[in-house]
Every structure is written in structure tokens, then in C-alpha cells.
Amino acid sequence: MAAFADLSNLPSASQPPSKRPKLSPPPPPVPRTALELLLAQPASPPSPTAIPAPLLACCLPPVNPLSGDVRLSEIVGTAGSGKTNLSLSLCLSSLLSSPSPVLYLTCGVEAGGSAAAGDVTPAIQRFERIVRGHCGEHDAPPASSLLARFHHMSLSDTDSFEAVLLSPPDDPGSIHRLLPTPLPGLMVVDSLAGLYRSSYSDDAAPSQIPPSFFFRLSASLRTLPFHTVLINQVKREATPCFGLPWSCCVNARVALRRHLVGGDSTGGSKFKRYYKIEFGGEGEGEYRIEEGGVVDAGE
Amino acid sequence: MCDLPVCYLPLPPPCVRSLSHLDISHLSDASSSPPALSALHSAGIALPPAPPKALSALELARRPQQPVVTFVQPLDELLAGGLPPCAITEVSGPPGAGKTALALQCCVNSTLPPEHGGAGGAAVFVSTRSQFDAARAGQIAGGLARHIGVVSKGRSDFSAETVLSRLHVFHCGTLASLLSCVAASLPALETDPPVRLVAVDSLSFLLRGVPSNTERALALAAIMEALNKLSRDSGPAVLVVNDATVKGGGDEWAGEGGGEVVPALGEAMAGMVATRIRLGEGGGQRDAKGCEVREAEIIKGVMGGGGGRACFVVTEEGVRGAKL
């Protein structure tokens, strides 16, 4: 599995803005008609996995070659609702659909728990199980070819996160300079709330982040030529972290929840899991988590 | 205004080329051309603004008068016919309230033929944040074409392709490109039929990323000034989409720990627009077909519509009035 080189020597993210080369103003934008954009819109390919179709359409829509617009989608839910499983399943779907790699950013506590960049995180272990579970059941490419295109980066603190994701594109430490070749088809950030919540001591802390930070982050992610899925946590009463300002920064939100329906034969708990696209798409339904990842419970 | 030829000025070659390209031969010509002013400003020359031109009531009456309908009848009644031409309307609300859907619907409606009560023009959609959903625009255009087909009993050749070919889309991913678009690209855009609606979705997204309040206020003022000038000079209705924020407490949704959900960009925005529409949930109601009902409230109106609420739904065919 690919991993990025040592991030401890992140260069010159602290270089003062006055020393950075100034970018020339962009040329005025050129219009397209909606008809041109519609005719250029590629059709959605058949799904290579059993992820519910609305989720795939919401988080991994085909990119229009004329506009090149990318999508920021958010997956939100309580602990254990399946956010990481869904994001990893989306990674698998992206790997099976195109030759592009995927990039998975583990942020916050889980990243910091690893001794150094390159250690195997729980997300990487889970992805290996998903790939082997999928390859074992389907006529799929060898697991090794999929795992080799799963690129992982750990960002354990807010400083390194901001240095990578908020630096100008020409900055050597910017995400633009750290991307694998060829460019990924999908990036997952797991998770924004985990990163910023671990920087503070109480539940009220995320409200200390100025809204302009979220808009800058969103604008920076949109300069990347691929879709991004961000995982978020919830606060009390299942309200997504970061509230209304962050909600305005993403194109779509998928809310996951689970209900305890009893016990299973092994003495564990049995859950029913539901997804709902709260905005940026349509769809709601039930899903399951299996060895091969998230599957539509309606199938 | 000094009528000095620009060739007599000690201008750097790039500035000279820009002015030549814009067909500016004298300083007096530059005063009414924002791109020329920008080129001169970059060369360190700031011109005083051109004095305002007085318009007679007859000239004002001859400007486009047909409002752009929203297809939500109660809302159109509150707005005295629809989105007013030669003025700016703001629509705000939390994510999922229907702002983009309403903006797309109004863009499509601006192409409605005059014989069917429409403005009979073209539309411009300036996207700052997300993918322009061409498929969704196609659905809404198809809905309008089917409606015209029913009303005209099949005698109209008005099609979804006609609508979509008259909807011009700009993508502005940065504040600089948005400023360039509203100040230079839109005034220079020539379409047939002429543009009757300019929608910006969303105005607040790029501005809220500016950390300095002063810089944000200056950028907002520059954009709104350019949009105001566009609507006054060329006559289209302008619709700006604004986000919602929480005033008075934390980052919670309203009703969960305090704070009122209000339009973003502050009270300064209120003074820059003629009409303000706030979209929100409809209290969990569903219409006769099971669609979620949403609410549009006029919080500022000029055309006799200050206050009042209208219920609407977002269907596959577009935005429609709710039938409860």
C-alpha cells in the first residue's frame, strides 16, 4: 500500500505571504450554455459495488469534462453508524471504476495514535478487509492491484492539516504538490471533527473556529481536480459538528444512523442502518455493512 | 472630464494594448468602461467617476418591465408579478431550503415567451460553489416546455433545448474571477434574445472565506455596485443567493441552544438589495403528492410586497406552488 514520504520536513508553509510569488489575476470567465453542459455530461456508469445508488450519485457523480466541477460531500453520523465503512466503500467503488488511485487522509486522534507516517491505521486495516471481501465474492481485479492504488496520509494535528490543505497551490507543502501520479479520482478526509475536537477540551470548542476558516477550506478543496468526501461527527441531539457555517460549505450531506433491534447469535448487538441524503441529492433507505463494505439492504 | 487622448499619457505597453483592445482613444471614453478603468488603475492612474446621467420618466418606462415569474403563484403575487427587472432580489436560507432550485427555475422562466406572460429573454447563471447541475436544469427546462405545450395545446415549438440554449453559465471559483465576471464579462455579454435575469449562486460563498471584515465589506460593495449598474443599464432582474447564518449565539441551528437564523453577510446586504426572500422549512407539511412543503417569506419588498409568506415544493419538474 502506497504511503506518502516523511511529512516531518514540511517545507516553508511558514513562509510569509509577502515572500510568496503573487499570482496574476485570472482571465474573465467564459460562459457555456446549459445545453452544451448537458450534452457533455457523461452518463453514470454501472456501479461496480453494491453501495446504494443514491449514495454513489451523491458522492461520486461523473465529472463534466466541460465544467470540471468537483463535489464536496459530507458523511455525518453517530459513532458506529458506518461513516468510515461507507467512505472506504466509496474508495473501492472509485478504484473499480477508473484507473485513478484514491487518497485517504486520516486526521486527528487516529492519525496521532500511529507512531509515524506509514503505520497501518484501523482505516487501512478495514480497507484491506473490504477489498479482500469484495474480491473474494466477485470477478474483480486482484486485491493487490487495488491496495496499491490506495494512498494514505496521516495528519495528526491542526497545524499540519492547515499546512497541507490551506497552503497556496504553488507552496511546496501544499496538497497540490503531494498528490500521487496519476491524480486520484477521490479523496476522503477522516475526519475534520476528529481533528479539531481533539485540539480542544470540551464540546463547545468547535464554535470557536471562525466561519471564514470553513469557507477557505472548502474553496481550497474545490481547487483539487477530484471529488472529496469529508467525514463529520455529531454533537448533542445528532446535530452535525460545526453547524450552519460548515453546512454552507459542502455540496451534499449524507446522514447515517443505526437502530438497535436486538442481539445476534454470538451475543453481540444487531442494528438496522439507515441513510438519508439531507441536501444535495435525493434518496434514503436502509443499508448493511458486510465484509465487502456497505451494501444496499434493499437488494 | 479631461478629453486627453490616451496616446499622450505615459502608459506602460500592456495598459496601452488593453485600452486599444477596448477601443478607448480618450480618457473620457475610459470613464464609462470598468475594464478600461481597471487597466488605468493598474498603471497608477485613477479617474474620477463619470457624473450620473439623468433619465427621464419616459426613458425609465421604456426599460424592460416584465418581471420574471417564479411559478409559485402566491410568491409572484407577493412580488407584484415576479422578480422585478432593473433591481436586485436576494434569496437566502439554510442548505437544502431550495435556493438553487428556485434560482434555476427563475432562470428557466426568464425564457418564457411573451405570449405566455414571460420575459422572453435569456438568463445567466453564475455558479461560485458547486457543480452546475446541467441534468437538473434539463429537468426544469423540460417541465417548462411541457407546461407551454399543454397551455398552447401543442402549437408551440418551445422546447427544453431552446430554454437550455438561452441559459448561459459562468463558473467563478475565486473572488477575483467573480469580480471580473460581474464587472467585465456580464456587461460585455451580448445574447439574442437579451438577458432578462442574472442569477449568482452563491454570492456569500466566496465572500465568507475572506477573514478580514474590512476586505469582505469592500469586496461585497464592489460586487453589488457592479450588479446594480448592470441591472440599471441593461435592465435584467438580478437574483443573488445568500447563505444563512446564526445571529446571537454559537453555531447551532435555530431552536437548539439559541440564535436566530438570518441571512449571511450582515445588515449591509439589506441596504443593497430591493427585495429579500427567506426560504425555510414548512413545518414538516407535505402536499397532496407527498412533496415536502417549504416556505418563502418576503422580509423586504419594494413592489408592494413587504411581508407575507408563500408555500412551495421542489418537484422533479421544478419549483411549484404547494397544493395542500
JSON list of N, CA and C in Angstrom, two decimals, chain A residues 26 28-29 31-35 37-38 61-62 69-71 207 212 215-216 218-219 222 227 235-237 239 242-244 247-248 251 253 279, chain B residues 94-96 129-132 134-135 161 164-165 167-172 176-177 180-181 185 205 208-209 211 243-246 251-253 256:
[
{"chain": "A", "resi": 26, "resn": "PRO", "atom": "N", "xyz": [-6.79, 36.28, -12.71]},
{"chain": "A", "resi": 26, "resn": "PRO", "atom": "CA", "xyz": [-7.26, 35.29, -13.69]},
{"chain": "A", "resi": 26, "resn": "PRO", "atom": "C", "xyz": [-7.96, 36.01, -14.84]},
{"chain": "A", "resi": 28, "resn": "PRO", "atom": "N", "xyz": [-11.06, 36.80, -17.39]},
{"chain": "A", "resi": 28, "resn": "PRO", "atom": "CA", "xyz": [-12.50, 36.75, -17.12]},
{"chain": "A", "resi": 28, "resn": "PRO", "atom": "C", "xyz": [-13.05, 35.38, -17.50]},
{"chain": "A", "resi": 29, "resn": "PRO", "atom": "N", "xyz": [-13.98, 34.83, -16.72]},
{"chain": "A", "resi": 29, "resn": "PRO", "atom": "CA", "xyz": [-14.52, 33.50, -17.03]},
{"chain": "A", "resi": 29, "resn": "PRO", "atom": "C", "xyz": [-15.32, 33.52, -18.34]},
{"chain": "A", "resi": 31, "resn": "PRO", "atom": "N", "xyz": [-18.41, 31.95, -20.62]},
{"chain": "A", "resi": 31, "resn": "PRO", "atom": "CA", "xyz": [-19.67, 31.24, -20.37]},
{"chain": "A", "resi": 31, "resn": "PRO", "atom": "C", "xyz": [-19.84, 30.03, -21.28]},
{"chain": "A", "resi": 32, "resn": "ARG", "atom": "N", "xyz": [-20.64, 29.08, -20.79]},
{"chain": "A", "resi": 32, "resn": "ARG", "atom": "CA", "xyz": [-21.11, 27.95, -21.60]},
{"chain": "A", "resi": 32, "resn": "ARG", "atom": "C", "xyz": [-22.62, 28.00, -21.50]},
{"chain": "A", "resi": 33, "resn": "THR", "atom": "N", "xyz": [-23.29, 27.47, -22.49]},
{"chain": "A", "resi": 33, "resn": "THR", "atom": "CA", "xyz": [-24.75, 27.35, -22.33]},
{"chain": "A", "resi": 33, "resn": "THR", "atom": "C", "xyz": [-25.05, 26.07, -21.58]},
{"chain": "A", "resi": 34, "resn": "ALA", "atom": "N", "xyz": [-26.20, 26.07, -20.93]},
{"chain": "A", "resi": 34, "resn": "ALA", "atom": "CA", "xyz": [-26.62, 24.87, -20.20]},
{"chain": "A", "resi": 34, "resn": "ALA", "atom": "C", "xyz": [-26.78, 23.69, -21.15]},
{"chain": "A", "resi": 35, "resn": "LEU", "atom": "N", "xyz": [-27.15, 23.98, -22.42]},
{"chain": "A", "resi": 35, "resn": "LEU", "atom": "CA", "xyz": [-27.32, 22.90, -23.39]},
{"chain": "A", "resi": 35, "resn": "LEU", "atom": "C", "xyz": [-25.97, 22.23, -23.68]},
{"chain": "A", "resi": 37, "resn": "LEU", "atom": "N", "xyz": [-23.41, 22.12, -21.68]},
{"chain": "A", "resi": 37, "resn": "LEU", "atom": "CA", "xyz": [-23.02, 21.37, -20.48]},
{"chain": "A", "resi": 37, "resn": "LEU", "atom": "C", "xyz": [-23.82, 20.07, -20.38]},
{"chain": "A", "resi": 38, "resn": "LEU", "atom": "N", "xyz": [-25.10, 20.12, -20.73]},
{"chain": "A", "resi": 38, "resn": "LEU", "atom": "CA", "xyz": [-25.92, 18.92, -20.63]},
{"chain": "A", "resi": 38, "resn": "LEU", "atom": "C", "xyz": [-25.47, 17.87, -21.64]},
{"chain": "A", "resi": 61, "resn": "PRO", "atom": "N", "xyz": [-20.43, 11.55, -8.40]},
{"chain": "A", "resi": 61, "resn": "PRO", "atom": "CA", "xyz": [-21.06, 11.76, -9.71]},
{"chain": "A", "resi": 61, "resn": "PRO", "atom": "C", "xyz": [-20.00, 11.87, -10.80]},
{"chain": "A", "resi": 62, "resn": "PRO", "atom": "N", "xyz": [-20.32, 11.53, -12.03]},
{"chain": "A", "resi": 62, "resn": "PRO", "atom": "CA", "xyz": [-19.36, 11.70, -13.12]},
{"chain": "A", "resi": 62, "resn": "PRO", "atom": "C", "xyz": [-19.02, 13.19, -13.29]},
{"chain": "A", "resi": 69, "resn": "ASP", "atom": "N", "xyz": [-16.28, 20.70, -12.73]},
{"chain": "A", "resi": 69, "resn": "ASP", "atom": "CA", "xyz": [-16.67, 20.97, -11.35]},
{"chain": "A", "resi": 69, "resn": "ASP", "atom": "C", "xyz": [-16.54, 19.72, -10.49]},
{"chain": "A", "resi": 70, "resn": "VAL", "atom": "N", "xyz": [-16.07, 19.89, -9.30]},
{"chain": "A", "resi": 70, "resn": "VAL", "atom": "CA", "xyz": [-15.96, 18.79, -8.36]},
{"chain": "A", "resi": 70, "resn": "VAL", "atom": "C", "xyz": [-16.94, 19.00, -7.21]},
{"chain": "A", "resi": 71, "resn": "ARG", "atom": "N", "xyz": [-17.11, 17.97, -6.44]},
{"chain": "A", "resi": 71, "resn": "ARG", "atom": "CA", "xyz": [-18.15, 17.96, -5.41]},
{"chain": "A", "resi": 71, "resn": "ARG", "atom": "C", "xyz": [-17.53, 17.70, -4.04]},
{"chain": "A", "resi": 207, "resn": "SER", "atom": "N", "xyz": [-17.24, 25.79, 18.10]},
{"chain": "A", "resi": 207, "resn": "SER", "atom": "CA", "xyz": [-17.82, 27.08, 17.76]},
{"chain": "A", "resi": 207, "resn": "SER", "atom": "C", "xyz": [-16.80, 28.19, 17.83]},
{"chain": "A", "resi": 212, "resn": "SER", "atom": "N", "xyz": [-15.02, 31.80, 8.55]},
{"chain": "A", "resi": 212, "resn": "SER", "atom": "CA", "xyz": [-14.18, 32.03, 7.37]},
{"chain": "A", "resi": 212, "resn": "SER", "atom": "C", "xyz": [-13.21, 30.88, 7.15]},
{"chain": "A", "resi": 215, "resn": "PHE", "atom": "N", "xyz": [-14.94, 28.27, 4.99]},
{"chain": "A", "resi": 215, "resn": "PHE", "atom": "CA", "xyz": [-15.11, 28.70, 3.60]},
{"chain": "A", "resi": 215, "resn": "PHE", "atom": "C", "xyz": [-13.76, 28.65, 2.87]},
{"chain": "A", "resi": 216, "resn": "ARG", "atom": "N", "xyz": [-12.69, 29.01, 3.57]},
{"chain": "A", "resi": 216, "resn": "ARG", "atom": "CA", "xyz": [-11.37, 28.91, 2.95]},
{"chain": "A", "resi": 216, "resn": "ARG", "atom": "C", "xyz": [-11.01, 27.46, 2.66]},
{"chain": "A", "resi": 218, "resn": "SER", "atom": "N", "xyz": [-13.11, 24.97, 2.18]},
{"chain": "A", "resi": 218, "resn": "SER", "atom": "CA", "xyz": [-13.96, 24.50, 1.10]},
{"chain": "A", "resi": 218, "resn": "SER", "atom": "C", "xyz": [-13.45, 25.01, -0.25]},
{"chain": "A", "resi": 219, "resn": "ALA", "atom": "N", "xyz": [-13.08, 26.29, -0.29]},
{"chain": "A", "resi": 219, "resn": "ALA", "atom": "CA", "xyz": [-12.57, 26.85, -1.55]},
{"chain": "A", "resi": 219, "resn": "ALA", "atom": "C", "xyz": [-11.28, 26.16, -1.95]},
{"chain": "A", "resi": 222, "resn": "ARG", "atom": "N", "xyz": [-11.94, 22.75, -3.41]},
{"chain": "A", "resi": 222, "resn": "ARG", "atom": "CA", "xyz": [-12.54, 22.81, -4.76]},
{"chain": "A", "resi": 222, "resn": "ARG", "atom": "C", "xyz": [-11.52, 23.09, -5.85]},
{"chain": "A", "resi": 227, "resn": "HIS", "atom": "N", "xyz": [-13.31, 14.70, -6.68]},
{"chain": "A", "resi": 227, "resn": "HIS", "atom": "CA", "xyz": [-14.30, 14.84, -5.59]},
{"chain": "A", "resi": 227, "resn": "HIS", "atom": "C", "xyz": [-13.64, 14.58, -4.24]},
{"chain": "A", "resi": 235, "resn": "LYS", "atom": "N", "xyz": [-22.83, 16.34, 17.36]},
{"chain": "A", "resi": 235, "resn": "LYS", "atom": "CA", "xyz": [-22.86, 16.80, 18.75]},
{"chain": "A", "resi": 235, "resn": "LYS", "atom": "C", "xyz": [-24.16, 16.30, 19.36]},
{"chain": "A", "resi": 236, "resn": "ARG", "atom": "N", "xyz": [-24.56, 16.95, 20.42]},
{"chain": "A", "resi": 236, "resn": "ARG", "atom": "CA", "xyz": [-25.79, 16.52, 21.09]},
{"chain": "A", "resi": 236, "resn": "ARG", "atom": "C", "xyz": [-26.98, 16.64, 20.13]},
{"chain": "A", "resi": 237, "resn": "GLU", "atom": "N", "xyz": [-27.94, 15.76, 20.31]},
{"chain": "A", "resi": 237, "resn": "GLU", "atom": "CA", "xyz": [-29.16, 15.69, 19.51]},
{"chain": "A", "resi": 237, "resn": "GLU", "atom": "C", "xyz": [-28.84, 15.46, 18.04]},
{"chain": "A", "resi": 239, "resn": "THR", "atom": "N", "xyz": [-26.81, 16.69, 16.01]},
{"chain": "A", "resi": 239, "resn": "THR", "atom": "CA", "xyz": [-26.53, 17.84, 15.16]},
{"chain": "A", "resi": 239, "resn": "THR", "atom": "C", "xyz": [-25.11, 17.73, 14.64]},
{"chain": "A", "resi": 242, "resn": "PHE", "atom": "N", "xyz": [-19.86, 21.71, 13.80]},
{"chain": "A", "resi": 242, "resn": "PHE", "atom": "CA", "xyz": [-19.54, 22.93, 13.07]},
{"chain": "A", "resi": 242, "resn": "PHE", "atom": "C", "xyz": [-20.77, 23.65, 12.55]},
{"chain": "A", "resi": 243, "resn": "GLY", "atom": "N", "xyz": [-21.95, 23.08, 12.71]},
{"chain": "A", "resi": 243, "resn": "GLY", "atom": "CA", "xyz": [-23.19, 23.80, 12.49]},
{"chain": "A", "resi": 243, "resn": "GLY", "atom": "C", "xyz": [-23.40, 24.38, 11.11]},
{"chain": "A", "resi": 244, "resn": "LEU", "atom": "N", "xyz": [-24.14, 25.50, 11.09]},
{"chain": "A", "resi": 244, "resn": "LEU", "atom": "CA", "xyz": [-24.61, 26.08, 9.85]},
{"chain": "A", "resi": 244, "resn": "LEU", "atom": "C", "xyz": [-23.48, 26.58, 8.95]},
{"chain": "A", "resi": 247, "resn": "SER", "atom": "N", "xyz": [-22.14, 23.69, 7.01]},
{"chain": "A", "resi": 247, "resn": "SER", "atom": "CA", "xyz": [-23.17, 23.15, 6.12]},
{"chain": "A", "resi": 247, "resn": "SER", "atom": "C", "xyz": [-23.21, 23.92, 4.81]},
{"chain": "A", "resi": 248, "resn": "CYS", "atom": "N", "xyz": [-22.91, 25.20, 4.85]},
{"chain": "A", "resi": 248, "resn": "CYS", "atom": "CA", "xyz": [-22.94, 26.01, 3.63]},
{"chain": "A", "resi": 248, "resn": "CYS", "atom": "C", "xyz": [-21.72, 25.76, 2.75]},
{"chain": "A", "resi": 251, "resn": "ASN", "atom": "N", "xyz": [-21.43, 20.50, -0.75]},
{"chain": "A", "resi": 251, "resn": "ASN", "atom": "CA", "xyz": [-22.49, 20.39, -1.75]},
{"chain": "A", "resi": 251, "resn": "ASN", "atom": "C", "xyz": [-23.60, 19.44, -1.32]},
{"chain": "A", "resi": 253, "resn": "ARG", "atom": "N", "xyz": [-24.91, 16.40, 1.88]},
{"chain": "A", "resi": 253, "resn": "ARG", "atom": "CA", "xyz": [-24.75, 15.79, 3.21]},
{"chain": "A", "resi": 253, "resn": "ARG", "atom": "C", "xyz": [-25.51, 14.47, 3.24]},
{"chain": "A", "resi": 279, "resn": "PHE", "atom": "N", "xyz": [-29.28, 17.05, 1.89]},
{"chain": "A", "resi": 279, "resn": "PHE", "atom": "CA", "xyz": [-29.34, 18.03, 0.81]},
{"chain": "A", "resi": 279, "resn": "PHE", "atom": "C", "xyz": [-28.27, 17.69, -0.22]},
{"chain": "B", "resi": 94, "resn": "PRO", "atom": "N", "xyz": [-31.07, 28.25, 4.77]},
{"chain": "B", "resi": 94, "resn": "PRO", "atom": "CA", "xyz": [-30.08, 27.22, 5.10]},
{"chain": "B", "resi": 94, "resn": "PRO", "atom": "C", "xyz": [-29.92, 26.23, 3.96]},
{"chain": "B", "resi": 95, "resn": "PRO", "atom": "N", "xyz": [-28.90, 25.39, 4.01]},
{"chain": "B", "resi": 95, "resn": "PRO", "atom": "CA", "xyz": [-28.72, 24.39, 2.94]},
{"chain": "B", "resi": 95, "resn": "PRO", "atom": "C", "xyz": [-29.96, 23.49, 2.82]},
{"chain": "B", "resi": 96, "resn": "GLY", "atom": "N", "xyz": [-30.34, 23.21, 1.58]},
{"chain": "B", "resi": 96, "resn": "GLY", "atom": "CA", "xyz": [-31.49, 22.34, 1.35]},
{"chain": "B", "resi": 96, "resn": "GLY", "atom": "C", "xyz": [-32.81, 23.05, 1.35]},
{"chain": "B", "resi": 129, "resn": "ARG", "atom": "N", "xyz": [-19.91, 27.96, -6.32]},
{"chain": "B", "resi": 129, "resn": "ARG", "atom": "CA", "xyz": [-19.61, 26.97, -5.28]},
{"chain": "B", "resi": 129, "resn": "ARG", "atom": "C", "xyz": [-19.61, 25.54, -5.76]},
{"chain": "B", "resi": 130, "resn": "SER", "atom": "N", "xyz": [-20.52, 25.21, -6.64]},
{"chain": "B", "resi": 130, "resn": "SER", "atom": "CA", "xyz": [-20.70, 23.79, -6.86]},
{"chain": "B", "resi": 130, "resn": "SER", "atom": "C", "xyz": [-20.85, 23.51, -8.34]},
{"chain": "B", "resi": 131, "resn": "GLN", "atom": "N", "xyz": [-20.99, 22.26, -8.63]},
{"chain": "B", "resi": 131, "resn": "GLN", "atom": "CA", "xyz": [-21.28, 21.88, -10.00]},
{"chain": "B", "resi": 131, "resn": "GLN", "atom": "C", "xyz": [-22.57, 22.52, -10.44]},
{"chain": "B", "resi": 132, "resn": "PHE", "atom": "N", "xyz": [-22.57, 23.04, -11.64]},
{"chain": "B", "resi": 132, "resn": "PHE", "atom": "CA", "xyz": [-23.84, 23.44, -12.22]},
{"chain": "B", "resi": 132, "resn": "PHE", "atom": "C", "xyz": [-24.51, 22.15, -12.68]},
{"chain": "B", "resi": 134, "resn": "ALA", "atom": "N", "xyz": [-26.36, 20.36, -14.79]},
{"chain": "B", "resi": 134, "resn": "ALA", "atom": "CA", "xyz": [-26.98, 20.51, -16.10]},
{"chain": "B", "resi": 134, "resn": "ALA", "atom": "C", "xyz": [-28.17, 19.58, -16.26]},
{"chain": "B", "resi": 135, "resn": "ALA", "atom": "N", "xyz": [-28.07, 18.40, -15.64]},
{"chain": "B", "resi": 135, "resn": "ALA", "atom": "CA", "xyz": [-29.19, 17.45, -15.73]},
{"chain": "B", "resi": 135, "resn": "ALA", "atom": "C", "xyz": [-30.41, 18.02, -15.03]},
{"chain": "B", "resi": 161, "resn": "GLU", "atom": "N", "xyz": [-34.61, 22.28, -25.27]},
{"chain": "B", "resi": 161, "resn": "GLU", "atom": "CA", "xyz": [-33.33, 22.68, -25.87]},
{"chain": "B", "resi": 161, "resn": "GLU", "atom": "C", "xyz": [-33.29, 24.19, -26.08]},
{"chain": "B", "resi": 164, "resn": "LEU", "atom": "N", "xyz": [-32.49, 25.71, -22.69]},
{"chain": "B", "resi": 164, "resn": "LEU", "atom": "CA", "xyz": [-31.11, 25.48, -22.25]},
{"chain": "B", "resi": 164, "resn": "LEU", "atom": "C", "xyz": [-30.10, 26.24, -23.10]},
{"chain": "B", "resi": 165, "resn": "SER", "atom": "N", "xyz": [-30.44, 26.47, -24.38]},
{"chain": "B", "resi": 165, "resn": "SER", "atom": "CA", "xyz": [-29.50, 27.21, -25.22]},
{"chain": "B", "resi": 165, "resn": "SER", "atom": "C", "xyz": [-29.49, 28.69, -24.87]},
{"chain": "B", "resi": 167, "resn": "LEU", "atom": "N", "xyz": [-29.67, 29.68, -21.63]},
{"chain": "B", "resi": 167, "resn": "LEU", "atom": "CA", "xyz": [-29.19, 29.76, -20.25]},
{"chain": "B", "resi": 167, "resn": "LEU", "atom": "C", "xyz": [-27.67, 29.70, -20.29]},
{"chain": "B", "resi": 168, "resn": "HIS", "atom": "N", "xyz": [-27.02, 30.82, -20.00]},
{"chain": "B", "resi": 168, "resn": "HIS", "atom": "CA", "xyz": [-25.57, 30.93, -20.08]},
{"chain": "B", "resi": 168, "resn": "HIS", "atom": "C", "xyz": [-24.98, 30.77, -18.69]},
{"chain": "B", "resi": 169, "resn": "VAL", "atom": "N", "xyz": [-23.98, 29.91, -18.57]},
{"chain": "B", "resi": 169, "resn": "VAL", "atom": "CA", "xyz": [-23.44, 29.55, -17.26]},
{"chain": "B", "resi": 169, "resn": "VAL", "atom": "C", "xyz": [-21.99, 30.00, -17.16]},
{"chain": "B", "resi": 170, "resn": "PHE", "atom": "N", "xyz": [-21.71, 30.75, -16.10]},
{"chain": "B", "resi": 170, "resn": "PHE", "atom": "CA", "xyz": [-20.33, 31.12, -15.77]},
{"chain": "B", "resi": 170, "resn": "PHE", "atom": "C", "xyz": [-19.94, 30.36, -14.51]},
{"chain": "B", "resi": 171, "resn": "HIS", "atom": "N", "xyz": [-18.72, 29.87, -14.47]},
{"chain": "B", "resi": 171, "resn": "HIS", "atom": "CA", "xyz": [-18.22, 29.29, -13.22]},
{"chain": "B", "resi": 171, "resn": "HIS", "atom": "C", "xyz": [-17.13, 30.18, -12.67]},
{"chain": "B", "resi": 172, "resn": "CYS", "atom": "N", "xyz": [-17.32, 30.69, -11.46]},
{"chain": "B", "resi": 172, "resn": "CYS", "atom": "CA", "xyz": [-16.34, 31.57, -10.83]},
{"chain": "B", "resi": 172, "resn": "CYS", "atom": "C", "xyz": [-15.92, 30.94, -9.51]},
{"chain": "B", "resi": 176, "resn": "ALA", "atom": "N", "xyz": [-11.71, 36.81, -7.22]},
{"chain": "B", "resi": 176, "resn": "ALA", "atom": "CA", "xyz": [-11.20, 37.61, -8.33]},
{"chain": "B", "resi": 176, "resn": "ALA", "atom": "C", "xyz": [-11.98, 37.31, -9.61]},
{"chain": "B", "resi": 177, "resn": "SER", "atom": "N", "xyz": [-12.26, 36.04, -9.87]},
{"chain": "B", "resi": 177, "resn": "SER", "atom": "CA", "xyz": [-12.98, 35.72, -11.10]},
{"chain": "B", "resi": 177, "resn": "SER", "atom": "C", "xyz": [-14.43, 36.18, -11.01]},
{"chain": "B", "resi": 180, "resn": "SER", "atom": "N", "xyz": [-14.33, 39.87, -11.72]},
{"chain": "B", "resi": 180, "resn": "SER", "atom": "CA", "xyz": [-14.10, 40.06, -13.15]},
{"chain": "B", "resi": 180, "resn": "SER", "atom": "C", "xyz": [-15.36, 39.75, -13.95]},
{"chain": "B", "resi": 181, "resn": "CYS", "atom": "N", "xyz": [-16.08, 38.74, -13.52]},
{"chain": "B", "resi": 181, "resn": "CYS", "atom": "CA", "xyz": [-17.29, 38.35, -14.25]},
{"chain": "B", "resi": 181, "resn": "CYS", "atom": "C", "xyz": [-18.35, 39.44, -14.19]},
{"chain": "B", "resi": 185, "resn": "SER", "atom": "N", "xyz": [-17.29, 40.71, -17.71]},
{"chain": "B", "resi": 185, "resn": "SER", "atom": "CA", "xyz": [-17.89, 39.71, -18.62]},
{"chain": "B", "resi": 185, "resn": "SER", "atom": "C", "xyz": [-19.38, 39.95, -18.82]},
{"chain": "B", "resi": 205, "resn": "PHE", "atom": "N", "xyz": [-20.72, 32.62, -0.70]},
{"chain": "B", "resi": 205, "resn": "PHE", "atom": "CA", "xyz": [-19.76, 31.53, -0.50]},
{"chain": "B", "resi": 205, "resn": "PHE", "atom": "C", "xyz": [-18.31, 32.03, -0.59]},
{"chain": "B", "resi": 208, "resn": "ARG", "atom": "N", "xyz": [-17.46, 34.83, 2.35]},
{"chain": "B", "resi": 208, "resn": "ARG", "atom": "CA", "xyz": [-17.33, 34.40, 3.73]},
{"chain": "B", "resi": 208, "resn": "ARG", "atom": "C", "xyz": [-15.99, 33.75, 4.02]},
{"chain": "B", "resi": 209, "resn": "GLY", "atom": "N", "xyz": [-15.21, 33.48, 2.94]},
{"chain": "B", "resi": 209, "resn": "GLY", "atom": "CA", "xyz": [-13.87, 32.95, 3.15]},
{"chain": "B", "resi": 209, "resn": "GLY", "atom": "C", "xyz": [-12.83, 34.04, 3.37]},
{"chain": "B", "resi": 211, "resn": "PRO", "atom": "N", "xyz": [-11.12, 36.50, 5.60]},
{"chain": "B", "resi": 211, "resn": "PRO", "atom": "CA", "xyz": [-11.07, 36.63, 7.06]},
{"chain": "B", "resi": 211, "resn": "PRO", "atom": "C", "xyz": [-11.25, 38.05, 7.56]},
{"chain": "B", "resi": 243, "resn": "ASP", "atom": "N", "xyz": [-26.31, 32.72, 1.78]},
{"chain": "B", "resi": 243, "resn": "ASP", "atom": "CA", "xyz": [-26.43, 31.66, 2.78]},
{"chain": "B", "resi": 243, "resn": "ASP", "atom": "C", "xyz": [-27.16, 32.19, 4.00]},
{"chain": "B", "resi": 244, "resn": "ALA", "atom": "N", "xyz": [-27.35, 31.28, 4.94]},
{"chain": "B", "resi": 244, "resn": "ALA", "atom": "CA", "xyz": [-27.90, 31.68, 6.23]},
{"chain": "B", "resi": 244, "resn": "ALA", "atom": "C", "xyz": [-26.82, 31.52, 7.29]},
{"chain": "B", "resi": 245, "resn": "THR", "atom": "N", "xyz": [-26.93, 32.31, 8.31]},
{"chain": "B", "resi": 245, "resn": "THR", "atom": "CA", "xyz": [-26.02, 32.19, 9.43]},
{"chain": "B", "resi": 245, "resn": "THR", "atom": "C", "xyz": [-26.83, 32.32, 10.70]},
{"chain": "B", "resi": 246, "resn": "VAL", "atom": "N", "xyz": [-26.16, 32.16, 11.82]},
{"chain": "B", "resi": 246, "resn": "VAL", "atom": "CA", "xyz": [-26.86, 32.23, 13.09]},
{"chain": "B", "resi": 246, "resn": "VAL", "atom": "C", "xyz": [-26.44, 33.49, 13.80]},
{"chain": "B", "resi": 251, "resn": "ASP", "atom": "N", "xyz": [-22.99, 28.17, 17.01]},
{"chain": "B", "resi": 251, "resn": "ASP", "atom": "CA", "xyz": [-23.10, 27.71, 15.64]},
{"chain": "B", "resi": 251, "resn": "ASP", "atom": "C", "xyz": [-24.23, 26.71, 15.52]},
{"chain": "B", "resi": 252, "resn": "GLU", "atom": "N", "xyz": [-25.19, 26.81, 16.38]},
{"chain": "B", "resi": 252, "resn": "GLU", "atom": "CA", "xyz": [-26.27, 25.84, 16.39]},
{"chain": "B", "resi": 252, "resn": "GLU", "atom": "C", "xyz": [-27.33, 26.23, 15.37]},
{"chain": "B", "resi": 253, "resn": "TRP", "atom": "N", "xyz": [-28.10, 25.27, 14.94]},
{"chain": "B", "resi": 253, "resn": "TRP", "atom": "CA", "xyz": [-29.30, 25.57, 14.19]},
{"chain": "B", "resi": 253, "resn": "TRP", "atom": "C", "xyz": [-30.27, 26.27, 15.13]},
{"chain": "B", "resi": 256, "resn": "GLU", "atom": "N", "xyz": [-31.96, 25.28, 18.75]},
{"chain": "B", "resi": 256, "resn": "GLU", "atom": "CA", "xyz": [-31.19, 24.31, 19.53]},
{"chain": "B", "resi": 256, "resn": "GLU", "atom": "C", "xyz": [-30.05, 25.04, 20.22]}
]
